[in-house]
């Protein structure tokens, strides 16, 4: 029997027009296996990809790009660049009408408006509620993604706008399905806080006053990755389904055969 050599992590690319890109490979599972490199990627949106970025993505051998943004996101940032031979699947994980006024104020509001919607923990509470809602209300969408991965959609790239919330949760659900532990998932999730990964804040007023330290502190709960957010998602799973396995089976409709197929697609041979 030939012993499998450990995979070598690929060098992390420097992409000029894509934030928060990374290969999820190398993460360990509870049974001693690891996520294979070159099978599952995550990032922010691809709308501003440069020619060089596009060439890099085209060389990954991607089968599918999952875009979890909604119509309002597309209007703000634009549609993804086209990657020849790659299937683009749009699965919005948030409603553009939900909070439209809130996000307008984030973009256009003055200090008083920002304080009214974000100060005293309001921004954090909104994000916690959002993470819970995506877990509880988007089971059909997450089921669709995982069944697609099990069927034929690997290698895959998952993204939203910043690559930390909607994409972060779908990556988390995928990793749960193949046996990656919650602490390991959290560590990968928190990489979105690295300075070179963070989503660039959109503000109509880009003056020093419009982007002041107080403004940025108020906005931080919306644009940062925080352990409490992911913990809220995991708590929603436990409170509603009693644990990960029942969530995957009853919430997402994953049979043992589908989970095994996911492991075959995404994990090393062990």
Coordinates of C-alpha atoms in Angstrom, one line a residue:
X1 CA 0.0 0.0 0.0
X2 CA 1.4 3.4 -1.0
X3 CA 1.6 5.9 1.8
X4 CA 0.0 9.2 0.9
X5 CA 2.4 12.1 1.1
X6 CA 1.1 15.2 3.0
X7 CA -0.1 17.9 0.7
X8 CA 1.9 21.1 0.5
X9 CA 0.0 24.3 1.0
X10 CA 0.0 26.4 -2.1
X11 CA 1.4 29.9 -1.9
X12 CA -1.3 32.4 -1.1
X13 CA -1.8 34.6 -4.2
X14 CA -1.8 38.4 -4.2
X15 CA -5.0 39.4 -6.0
X16 CA -5.4 43.1 -6.8
X17 CA -9.1 43.2 -7.3
X18 CA -10.4 40.3 -5.2
X19 CA -10.5 40.5 -1.4
X20 CA -10.4 37.7 1.1
X21 CA -9.4 34.9 -1.3
X22 CA -8.1 31.7 0.2
X23 CA -8.0 27.9 -0.3
X24 CA -9.7 26.1 2.6
X25 CA -7.5 23.1 2.1
X26 CA -5.4 21.7 5.0
X27 CA -8.1 22.0 7.7
X28 CA -8.2 18.8 9.9
X29 CA -11.3 16.7 10.5
X30 CA -12.2 14.8 13.6
X31 CA -11.2 11.5 12.0
X32 CA -7.7 12.6 11.2
X33 CA -8.2 13.5 7.6
X34 CA -7.8 17.0 6.0
X35 CA -9.6 19.1 3.5
X36 CA -7.7 18.7 0.2
X37 CA -6.0 21.8 -1.3
X38 CA -7.4 22.9 -4.6
X39 CA -11.0 21.8 -4.0
X40 CA -12.7 24.5 -2.0
X41 CA -12.0 28.2 -2.1
X42 CA -13.7 31.3 -0.6
X43 CA -13.4 35.0 -1.4
X44 CA -15.1 38.3 -1.7
X45 CA -16.9 39.2 -4.9
X46 CA -15.2 38.8 -8.3
X47 CA -16.7 41.9 -9.9
X48 CA -13.4 43.9 -9.7
X49 CA -11.0 41.2 -10.7
X50 CA -8.1 42.4 -12.8
X51 CA -6.9 40.6 -16.0
X52 CA -4.2 39.0 -13.9
X53 CA -6.7 38.0 -11.2
X54 CA -9.0 36.5 -13.9
X55 CA -6.1 34.5 -15.3
X56 CA -5.2 33.1 -11.9
X57 CA -8.8 32.1 -11.2
X58 CA -9.0 30.5 -14.7
X59 CA -6.0 28.4 -13.8
X60 CA -7.6 26.8 -10.8
X61 CA -9.7 24.3 -12.7
X62 CA -12.9 25.5 -11.1
X63 CA -16.1 23.8 -11.9
X64 CA -18.5 26.2 -10.1
X65 CA -18.6 29.6 -8.6
X66 CA -21.3 30.1 -6.0
X67 CA -22.4 33.7 -5.7
X68 CA -24.4 34.4 -2.5
X69 CA -25.0 38.1 -3.1
X70 CA -28.4 39.6 -3.9
X71 CA -29.5 42.0 -6.6
X72 CA -28.7 45.0 -4.4
X73 CA -25.1 43.7 -4.0
X74 CA -24.8 43.3 -7.8
X75 CA -26.0 46.8 -8.3
X76 CA -23.4 48.2 -5.8
X77 CA -20.4 46.2 -6.8
X78 CA -21.2 44.7 -10.2
X79 CA -21.5 41.2 -11.6
X80 CA -18.7 38.7 -11.4
X81 CA -16.1 38.5 -14.2
X82 CA -16.7 35.7 -16.6
X83 CA -14.5 32.7 -16.2
X84 CA -14.4 30.5 -19.4
X85 CA -15.8 27.0 -18.8
X86 CA -16.8 27.7 -15.2
X87 CA -20.4 27.5 -14.1
X88 CA -21.8 30.5 -12.2
X89 CA -24.6 29.7 -9.7
X90 CA -26.4 32.6 -8.0
X91 CA -28.0 31.7 -4.7
X92 CA -28.9 34.8 -2.8
X93 CA -28.7 34.3 1.0
X94 CA -30.2 37.6 1.9
X95 CA -33.1 39.6 0.6
X96 CA -32.2 43.0 -0.9
X97 CA -35.4 44.5 0.4
X98 CA -34.5 43.4 4.0
X99 CA -32.7 46.3 5.6
X100 CA -32.4 48.4 2.4
X101 CA -32.9 51.6 4.4
X102 CA -30.4 50.4 7.0
X103 CA -27.7 49.8 4.4
X104 CA -28.5 53.1 2.7
X105 CA -27.8 54.8 6.0
X106 CA -24.5 52.9 6.4
X107 CA -23.5 54.1 3.0
X108 CA -24.9 57.7 3.0
X109 CA -25.8 58.5 6.6
X110 CA -24.2 61.2 8.8
X111 CA -22.9 60.7 12.3
X112 CA -26.2 61.0 14.0
X113 CA -27.8 58.4 11.7
X114 CA -24.9 56.0 12.2
X115 CA -25.1 56.3 15.9
X116 CA -28.9 55.7 15.9
X117 CA -28.5 52.4 14.0
X118 CA -25.2 51.1 15.3
X119 CA -24.2 52.6 18.7
X120 CA -24.7 50.8 22.0
X121 CA -24.3 47.3 20.5
X122 CA -27.0 47.7 17.9
X123 CA -24.7 46.8 15.0
X124 CA -23.4 43.7 16.8
X125 CA -27.0 42.6 17.6
X126 CA -28.0 43.0 14.0
X127 CA -25.2 40.8 12.8
X128 CA -25.9 38.1 15.4
X129 CA -29.6 38.1 14.3
X130 CA -28.5 37.9 10.6
X131 CA -26.3 34.8 11.2
X132 CA -29.1 33.1 13.1
X133 CA -31.5 33.9 10.3
X134 CA -29.3 32.6 7.6
X135 CA -28.9 29.2 9.4
X136 CA -32.6 28.9 10.2
X137 CA -34.2 30.4 7.1
X138 CA -31.8 29.3 4.3
X139 CA -31.7 25.6 4.8
X140 CA -33.0 25.0 1.3
X141 CA -30.2 27.1 -0.2
X142 CA -27.5 25.4 1.9
X143 CA -28.9 22.0 1.0
X144 CA -28.7 22.9 -2.6
X145 CA -25.1 23.9 -2.3
X146 CA -24.0 20.8 -0.5
X147 CA -25.9 18.5 -2.8
X148 CA -24.3 20.2 -5.8
X149 CA -20.8 19.8 -4.2
X150 CA -21.5 16.1 -3.7
X151 CA -22.7 15.7 -7.3
X152 CA -20.3 17.5 -9.5
X153 CA -19.4 21.1 -8.5
X154 CA -15.9 20.6 -7.2
X155 CA -13.5 22.4 -7.3
X156 CA -15.7 25.3 -6.2
X157 CA -15.3 28.9 -5.1
X158 CA -17.9 30.4 -2.8
X159 CA -18.2 34.1 -2.3
X160 CA -20.6 36.9 -1.3
X161 CA -19.6 40.6 -1.1
X162 CA -16.9 40.5 1.6
X163 CA -16.5 36.8 1.7
X164 CA -17.0 36.6 5.5
X165 CA -20.7 36.4 6.3
X166 CA -22.9 34.6 3.8
X167 CA -19.9 32.8 2.2
X168 CA -18.4 32.3 5.6
X169 CA -21.5 30.5 6.9
X170 CA -21.8 28.3 3.8
X171 CA -18.2 27.4 4.1
X172 CA -18.8 26.6 7.8
X173 CA -21.8 24.4 7.0
X174 CA -19.8 22.6 4.3
X175 CA -16.9 22.0 6.7
X176 CA -19.3 20.7 9.4
X177 CA -20.7 18.2 6.9
X178 CA -17.2 16.7 6.3
X179 CA -16.3 16.6 9.9
X180 CA -14.2 19.7 10.6
X181 CA -14.5 20.8 14.2
X182 CA -16.1 24.1 15.2
X183 CA -13.0 25.6 16.7
X184 CA -11.1 24.9 13.4
X185 CA -13.9 26.5 11.4
X186 CA -13.8 29.6 13.7
X187 CA -10.1 30.0 13.2
X188 CA -10.5 30.0 9.4
X189 CA -13.5 32.3 9.6
X190 CA -11.5 34.9 11.7
X191 CA -8.9 35.1 9.0
X192 CA -11.3 37.5 7.2
X193 CA -10.1 40.1 9.8
X194 CA -6.6 40.2 8.3
X195 CA -5.9 43.7 7.0
X196 CA -5.3 42.6 3.4
X197 CA -8.6 40.6 3.4
X198 CA -11.1 43.0 4.8
X199 CA -13.9 44.4 2.6
X200 CA -13.4 48.0 1.6
X201 CA -16.2 50.0 3.2
X202 CA -18.4 51.9 0.8
X203 CA -19.2 55.4 2.0
X204 CA -20.6 58.3 -0.1
X205 CA -18.6 60.7 2.1
X206 CA -15.0 59.7 1.8
X207 CA -13.7 62.8 3.5
X208 CA -11.7 62.5 6.8
X209 CA -15.0 63.3 8.6
X210 CA -17.0 60.7 6.7
X211 CA -14.4 58.0 7.3
X212 CA -13.4 59.2 10.8
X213 CA -12.2 56.8 13.5
X214 CA -15.6 57.0 15.2
X215 CA -17.4 56.2 11.9
X216 CA -15.1 53.2 11.3
X217 CA -15.6 52.0 14.9
X218 CA -19.4 52.2 14.5
X219 CA -19.1 50.2 11.2
X220 CA -16.7 47.6 12.5
X221 CA -19.4 45.2 13.7
X222 CA -20.8 45.1 10.1
X223 CA -17.5 44.6 8.3
X224 CA -15.5 42.5 10.8
X225 CA -15.6 38.8 11.5
X226 CA -16.5 38.2 15.2
X227 CA -16.5 34.9 17.1
X228 CA -19.9 35.8 18.6
X229 CA -21.5 35.8 15.2
X230 CA -20.4 32.3 14.3
X231 CA -21.2 31.1 17.8
X232 CA -24.8 32.4 17.3
X233 CA -25.0 30.3 14.1
X234 CA -23.8 27.2 15.9
X235 CA -26.2 27.9 18.8
X236 CA -29.1 28.2 16.3
X237 CA -28.2 24.7 15.1
X238 CA -28.0 23.2 18.6
X239 CA -31.2 24.9 19.8
X240 CA -33.3 24.0 16.8
X241 CA -31.9 20.6 15.8
X242 CA -30.1 19.4 18.9
X243 CA -26.7 19.2 17.2
X244 CA -24.8 19.1 13.9
X245 CA -25.7 15.6 12.7
X246 CA -29.5 16.1 13.1
X247 CA -29.2 19.6 11.4
X248 CA -27.4 18.1 8.5
X249 CA -29.8 15.2 8.2
X250 CA -33.2 16.8 9.0
X251 CA -32.4 20.5 8.2
X252 CA -30.4 20.0 5.0
X253 CA -31.6 16.6 3.9
X254 CA -28.1 15.1 3.8
X255 CA -28.1 11.3 3.8
X256 CA -25.1 9.3 5.0
X257 CA -24.4 8.5 1.4
X258 CA -24.3 12.2 0.4
X259 CA -22.1 13.1 3.4
X260 CA -19.7 10.3 2.4
X261 CA -19.7 11.6 -1.2
X262 CA -18.8 15.1 0.1
X263 CA -15.9 13.6 2.1
X264 CA -14.7 11.8 -1.1
X265 CA -14.9 15.1 -3.0
X266 CA -13.3 17.4 -0.5
X267 CA -11.0 15.3 1.8
X268 CA -7.7 13.6 1.4
X269 CA -7.7 9.8 1.4
X270 CA -6.7 9.5 5.0

